[in-house]
Amino acid sequence: EVRLVESGGGLVQPGGTLRLSCDTSGFIFSTYSMNWIRQAPGKGLEWISHIGSRGTTTYYADSVLGRFSISRDNAKNSLFLQMDSLRVEDTAVYFCARLDINGLQYWGHGTLVSVSS
Amino acid sequence: IQMTQSPSSLSASVGDRVTITCRASQAIRNDLGWYQQKPGEAPKLLIYAASSLQSGVPSRFSGSGSGTDFTLTINSLQPEDFATYYCLQDYNYPPTFGPGTRVEF
């Protein structure tokens, strides 16, 4: 069974940092590209970052470029999102998702990040 | 690429046929997926490549379109179909979601 479990969310002050993790199981992690998508409270979905299977290719949304960094540890089957210089508008549930040939087929349950003073 | 959806919400009844439209700001071939999201849950992939039904998804869901205009149709709406539906273009980076269509009673 494919499983993706996010962790690391919480309450942080503006300007602060957080590191999200996505622990995976049930598939060969090193062969799949992975993505982070977020959803602000009561709002729609926003794609924010992608990393290729080997970790050498990354993409970011303009809204997080230069502040967030995606990475992965294929030996530990884990995906990460380092979030620096957090803003109030970064408050959201953050989902990790596996990119299949058909699209984003598998998602985690999400982890809530709240940025507030 | 900007994605728009219409309507933003709709009221329907069990057994109805529902149609949701998604439009891209430029041609995206058929590089479009449809996702269903229920409150408190992660999105679920329904349709990929504009018209291909994801494995395990009921056949009452169908998609069509190419280029800039796309449609998701739900035939004979069921109680479990009341949710929010998003389109997502993956023609190029950054992938962009439509704003969503809420299907409610």
mmCIF file of C-alpha atoms in Angstrom:
data_model
loop_
_atom_site.group_PDB
_atom_site.id
_atom_site.type_symbol
_atom_site.label_atom_id
_atom_site.label_comp_id
_atom_site.label_asym_id
_atom_site.label_seq_id
_atom_site.Cartn_x
_atom_site.Cartn_y
_atom_site.Cartn_z
ATOM 1 C CA GLU A 1 0.000 0.000 0.000
ATOM 2 C CA VAL A 2 1.302 3.420 -0.973
ATOM 3 C CA ARG A 3 1.558 5.756 2.005
ATOM 4 C CA LEU A 4 2.671 9.354 2.305
ATOM 5 C CA VAL A 5 2.734 10.954 5.741
ATOM 6 C CA GLU A 6 3.582 14.608 6.246
ATOM 7 C CA SER A 7 4.907 16.051 9.478
ATOM 8 C CA GLY A 8 6.637 19.128 10.783
ATOM 9 C CA GLY A 9 3.837 21.640 10.621
ATOM 10 C CA GLY A 10 2.994 23.984 13.451
ATOM 11 C CA LEU A 11 2.696 27.562 14.602
ATOM 12 C CA VAL A 12 5.546 29.892 13.697
ATOM 13 C CA GLN A 13 6.038 33.656 13.788
ATOM 14 C CA PRO A 14 6.455 35.695 10.608
ATOM 15 C CA GLY A 15 10.058 35.499 9.462
ATOM 16 C CA GLY A 16 10.487 32.103 11.070
ATOM 17 C CA THR A 17 11.429 28.766 9.623
ATOM 18 C CA LEU A 18 9.963 25.280 9.453
ATOM 19 C CA ARG A 19 11.031 22.036 7.837
ATOM 20 C CA LEU A 20 8.336 19.728 6.598
ATOM 21 C CA SER A 21 8.885 16.026 6.017
ATOM 22 C CA CYS A 22 6.986 13.513 3.952
ATOM 23 C CA ASP A 23 7.742 9.927 4.871
ATOM 24 C CA THR A 24 6.764 7.402 2.251
ATOM 25 C CA SER A 25 6.327 3.650 1.978
ATOM 26 C CA GLY A 26 4.819 1.049 -0.312
ATOM 27 C CA PHE A 27 6.647 2.053 -3.486
ATOM 28 C CA ILE A 28 10.141 2.578 -4.871
ATOM 29 C CA PHE A 29 10.554 6.173 -3.781
ATOM 30 C CA SER A 30 13.737 6.772 -5.766
ATOM 31 C CA THR A 31 11.916 6.271 -9.074
ATOM 32 C CA TYR A 32 9.249 8.944 -8.651
ATOM 33 C CA SER A 33 9.176 12.720 -8.859
ATOM 34 C CA MET A 34 7.482 14.353 -5.898
ATOM 35 C CA ASN A 35 5.585 17.554 -5.333
ATOM 36 C CA TRP A 36 4.387 19.847 -2.575
ATOM 37 C CA ILE A 37 0.968 21.455 -2.869
ATOM 38 C CA ARG A 38 -0.672 23.713 -0.317
ATOM 39 C CA GLN A 39 -4.151 24.901 0.517
ATOM 40 C CA ALA A 40 -4.840 28.025 2.536
ATOM 41 C CA PRO A 41 -7.839 27.825 4.884
ATOM 42 C CA GLY A 42 -11.029 27.862 2.852
ATOM 43 C CA LYS A 43 -9.122 28.396 -0.384
ATOM 44 C CA GLY A 44 -8.106 26.394 -3.432
ATOM 45 C CA LEU A 45 -5.064 24.294 -4.212
ATOM 46 C CA GLU A 46 -1.693 25.834 -5.030
ATOM 47 C CA TRP A 47 1.216 23.845 -6.423
ATOM 48 C CA ILE A 48 4.440 25.077 -4.854
ATOM 49 C CA SER A 49 7.346 22.770 -5.654
ATOM 50 C CA HIS A 50 8.579 19.740 -7.602
ATOM 51 C CA ILE A 51 11.662 17.578 -7.354
ATOM 52 C CA GLY A 52 12.816 14.954 -9.803
ATOM 53 C CA SER A 53 13.468 11.377 -8.820
ATOM 54 C CA ARG A 54 17.201 11.871 -8.342
ATOM 55 C CA GLY A 55 16.848 15.254 -6.697
ATOM 56 C CA THR A 56 18.740 17.109 -9.385
ATOM 57 C CA THR A 57 15.761 18.887 -10.932
ATOM 58 C CA THR A 58 13.632 21.277 -8.910
ATOM 59 C CA TYR A 59 10.910 23.787 -9.673
ATOM 60 C CA TYR A 60 9.186 26.370 -7.494
ATOM 61 C CA ALA A 61 6.164 28.599 -7.640
ATOM 62 C CA ASP A 62 7.008 32.282 -7.787
ATOM 63 C CA SER A 63 5.268 32.743 -4.430
ATOM 64 C CA VAL A 64 7.918 30.665 -2.628
ATOM 65 C CA LEU A 65 10.963 31.012 -4.886
ATOM 66 C CA GLY A 66 14.015 31.972 -2.886
ATOM 67 C CA ARG A 67 12.370 31.193 0.458
ATOM 68 C CA PHE A 68 11.492 27.497 0.211
ATOM 69 C CA SER A 69 13.776 24.621 -0.725
ATOM 70 C CA ILE A 70 12.691 21.130 -1.701
ATOM 71 C CA SER A 71 14.935 18.127 -1.177
ATOM 72 C CA ARG A 72 14.770 14.377 -0.791
ATOM 73 C CA ASP A 73 16.629 11.482 0.794
ATOM 74 C CA ASN A 74 16.121 8.435 -1.398
ATOM 75 C CA ALA A 75 17.870 6.207 1.117
ATOM 76 C CA LYS A 76 15.254 7.110 3.715
ATOM 77 C CA ASN A 77 12.282 7.364 1.330
ATOM 78 C CA SER A 78 11.637 10.890 2.515
ATOM 79 C CA LEU A 79 10.784 14.237 0.968
ATOM 80 C CA PHE A 80 11.436 17.592 2.620
ATOM 81 C CA LEU A 81 10.422 21.215 2.346
ATOM 82 C CA GLN A 82 12.605 23.786 4.071
ATOM 83 C CA MET A 83 10.579 26.936 4.567
ATOM 84 C CA ASP A 84 12.408 30.140 5.478
ATOM 85 C CA SER A 85 11.254 33.728 5.857
ATOM 86 C CA LEU A 86 7.718 32.578 6.441
ATOM 87 C CA ARG A 87 4.880 34.998 5.858
ATOM 88 C CA VAL A 88 1.329 35.143 7.136
ATOM 89 C CA GLU A 89 0.155 34.214 3.646
ATOM 90 C CA ASP A 90 2.075 30.928 3.839
ATOM 91 C CA THR A 91 -0.506 29.681 6.329
ATOM 92 C CA ALA A 92 -1.964 26.538 4.766
ATOM 93 C CA VAL A 93 -2.225 22.795 4.835
ATOM 94 C CA TYR A 94 0.773 21.402 3.006
ATOM 95 C CA PHE A 95 0.382 18.176 1.054
ATOM 96 C CA CYS A 96 3.063 16.021 -0.500
ATOM 97 C CA ALA A 97 2.062 14.099 -3.604
ATOM 98 C CA ARG A 98 3.649 11.527 -5.865
ATOM 99 C CA LEU A 99 3.789 12.421 -9.527
ATOM 100 C CA ASP A 100 2.742 9.482 -11.674
ATOM 101 C CA ILE A 101 2.462 9.406 -15.437
ATOM 102 C CA ASN A 102 -1.253 10.029 -14.971
ATOM 103 C CA GLY A 103 -0.856 12.914 -12.575
ATOM 104 C CA LEU A 104 -0.838 13.376 -8.818
ATOM 105 C CA GLN A 105 -2.280 9.993 -7.918
ATOM 106 C CA TYR A 106 -1.134 9.621 -4.316
ATOM 107 C CA TRP A 107 -1.325 12.318 -1.670
ATOM 108 C CA GLY A 108 -0.570 12.553 2.005
ATOM 109 C CA HIS A 109 -3.154 13.754 4.515
ATOM 110 C CA GLY A 110 -1.429 17.119 4.873
ATOM 111 C CA THR A 111 0.219 19.059 7.689
ATOM 112 C CA LEU A 112 -0.947 22.471 8.879
ATOM 113 C CA VAL A 113 1.438 25.414 8.918
ATOM 114 C CA SER A 114 0.230 28.518 10.737
ATOM 115 C CA VAL A 115 2.217 31.736 10.486
ATOM 116 C CA SER A 116 1.113 34.295 13.005
ATOM 117 C CA SER A 117 2.500 36.664 15.600
ATOM 118 C CA ILE B 1 -0.829 29.503 -17.601
ATOM 119 C CA GLN B 2 -3.996 30.704 -15.918
ATOM 120 C CA MET B 3 -6.853 28.297 -15.363
ATOM 121 C CA THR B 4 -10.465 29.339 -14.903
ATOM 122 C CA GLN B 5 -13.438 27.194 -13.944
ATOM 123 C CA SER B 6 -17.136 27.700 -14.219
ATOM 124 C CA PRO B 7 -19.318 27.737 -12.371
ATOM 125 C CA SER B 8 -17.627 28.445 -9.046
ATOM 126 C CA SER B 9 -20.418 26.541 -7.348
ATOM 127 C CA LEU B 10 -23.589 24.754 -8.302
ATOM 128 C CA SER B 11 -26.569 23.201 -6.615
ATOM 129 C CA ALA B 12 -27.647 19.768 -7.764
ATOM 130 C CA SER B 13 -29.651 16.758 -6.719
ATOM 131 C CA VAL B 14 -28.934 13.076 -6.668
ATOM 132 C CA GLY B 15 -29.426 11.705 -10.173
ATOM 133 C CA ASP B 16 -28.613 14.985 -11.931
ATOM 134 C CA ARG B 17 -26.109 15.343 -14.710
ATOM 135 C CA VAL B 18 -23.458 17.913 -13.800
ATOM 136 C CA THR B 19 -21.041 19.671 -16.137
ATOM 137 C CA ILE B 20 -18.029 21.697 -15.031
ATOM 138 C CA THR B 21 -15.904 23.705 -17.437
ATOM 139 C CA CYS B 22 -12.225 24.540 -17.229
ATOM 140 C CA ARG B 23 -10.463 26.965 -19.548
ATOM 141 C CA ALA B 24 -6.735 27.533 -19.995
ATOM 142 C CA SER B 25 -5.229 30.895 -20.914
ATOM 143 C CA GLN B 26 -3.238 29.199 -23.668
ATOM 144 C CA ALA B 27 -3.356 25.876 -25.455
ATOM 145 C CA ILE B 28 -2.255 22.962 -23.274
ATOM 146 C CA ARG B 29 -2.939 20.051 -25.647
ATOM 147 C CA ASN B 30 -4.691 17.487 -23.425
ATOM 148 C CA ASP B 31 -2.373 17.962 -20.438
ATOM 149 C CA LEU B 32 -5.161 18.371 -17.935
ATOM 150 C CA GLY B 33 -6.413 16.439 -14.944
ATOM 151 C CA TRP B 34 -9.492 16.645 -12.783
ATOM 152 C CA TYR B 35 -9.404 16.207 -9.010
ATOM 153 C CA GLN B 36 -12.126 15.771 -6.430
ATOM 154 C CA GLN B 37 -11.686 17.027 -2.887
ATOM 155 C CA LYS B 38 -13.953 16.476 0.077
ATOM 156 C CA PRO B 39 -13.679 18.550 3.264
ATOM 157 C CA GLY B 40 -10.739 17.536 5.415
ATOM 158 C CA GLU B 41 -9.366 15.159 2.805
ATOM 159 C CA ALA B 42 -6.607 15.200 0.213
ATOM 160 C CA PRO B 43 -7.595 15.617 -3.416
ATOM 161 C CA LYS B 44 -8.287 12.515 -5.483
ATOM 162 C CA LEU B 45 -7.355 12.109 -9.138
ATOM 163 C CA LEU B 46 -10.410 11.387 -11.287
ATOM 164 C CA ILE B 47 -9.423 12.088 -14.887
ATOM 165 C CA TYR B 48 -6.017 12.387 -16.542
ATOM 166 C CA ALA B 49 -4.977 13.463 -20.008
ATOM 167 C CA ALA B 50 -8.283 15.336 -20.236
ATOM 168 C CA SER B 51 -10.432 12.291 -20.935
ATOM 169 C CA SER B 52 -8.891 9.155 -19.410
ATOM 170 C CA LEU B 53 -10.613 7.705 -16.376
ATOM 171 C CA GLN B 54 -8.289 6.961 -13.476
ATOM 172 C CA SER B 55 -8.391 3.355 -12.309
ATOM 173 C CA GLY B 56 -11.034 2.775 -9.664
ATOM 174 C CA VAL B 57 -13.042 5.901 -10.476
ATOM 175 C CA PRO B 58 -16.720 5.258 -11.300
ATOM 176 C CA SER B 59 -17.652 5.438 -14.962
ATOM 177 C CA ARG B 60 -20.229 8.171 -14.299
ATOM 178 C CA PHE B 61 -17.263 10.552 -14.366
ATOM 179 C CA SER B 62 -15.995 11.599 -17.776
ATOM 180 C CA GLY B 63 -13.789 14.292 -19.220
ATOM 181 C CA SER B 64 -13.411 15.881 -22.600
ATOM 182 C CA GLY B 65 -11.651 18.676 -24.391
ATOM 183 C CA SER B 66 -8.268 19.721 -25.706
ATOM 184 C CA GLY B 67 -6.399 22.914 -26.377
ATOM 185 C CA THR B 68 -7.972 25.489 -24.093
ATOM 186 C CA ASP B 69 -11.444 24.215 -23.228
ATOM 187 C CA PHE B 70 -12.203 21.202 -21.060
ATOM 188 C CA THR B 71 -15.239 19.661 -19.433
ATOM 189 C CA LEU B 72 -15.846 17.316 -16.522
ATOM 190 C CA THR B 73 -19.214 15.583 -16.579
ATOM 191 C CA ILE B 74 -20.786 13.603 -13.792
ATOM 192 C CA ASN B 75 -23.689 11.485 -14.960
ATOM 193 C CA SER B 76 -26.303 10.549 -12.363
ATOM 194 C CA LEU B 77 -24.825 12.417 -9.413
ATOM 195 C CA GLN B 78 -24.474 10.291 -6.292
ATOM 196 C CA PRO B 79 -24.462 11.444 -2.634
ATOM 197 C CA GLU B 80 -20.714 10.814 -2.369
ATOM 198 C CA ASP B 81 -20.051 13.147 -5.313
ATOM 199 C CA PHE B 82 -20.847 16.303 -3.397
ATOM 200 C CA ALA B 83 -17.396 17.841 -3.211
ATOM 201 C CA THR B 84 -15.147 20.461 -4.782
ATOM 202 C CA TYR B 85 -13.619 19.755 -8.178
ATOM 203 C CA TYR B 86 -10.371 21.206 -9.486
ATOM 204 C CA CYS B 87 -8.714 21.079 -12.864
ATOM 205 C CA LEU B 88 -4.919 21.051 -13.073
ATOM 206 C CA GLN B 89 -2.787 21.757 -16.121
ATOM 207 C CA ASP B 90 0.559 19.986 -16.300
ATOM 208 C CA TYR B 91 1.504 21.171 -19.779
ATOM 209 C CA ASN B 92 4.357 23.192 -18.342
ATOM 210 C CA TYR B 93 5.778 24.521 -15.101
ATOM 211 C CA PRO B 94 4.416 25.831 -12.914
ATOM 212 C CA PRO B 95 1.445 23.461 -12.889
ATOM 213 C CA THR B 96 -1.662 25.484 -12.154
ATOM 214 C CA PHE B 97 -4.973 24.545 -10.604
ATOM 215 C CA GLY B 98 -8.278 26.056 -11.454
ATOM 216 C CA PRO B 99 -10.042 27.865 -8.594
ATOM 217 C CA GLY B 100 -12.428 24.982 -8.005
ATOM 218 C CA THR B 101 -16.116 24.220 -8.439
ATOM 219 C CA ARG B 102 -18.136 23.310 -5.396
ATOM 220 C CA VAL B 103 -20.972 20.860 -6.044
ATOM 221 C CA GLU B 104 -23.562 21.060 -3.300
ATOM 222 C CA PHE B 105 -27.186 20.253 -2.590
#
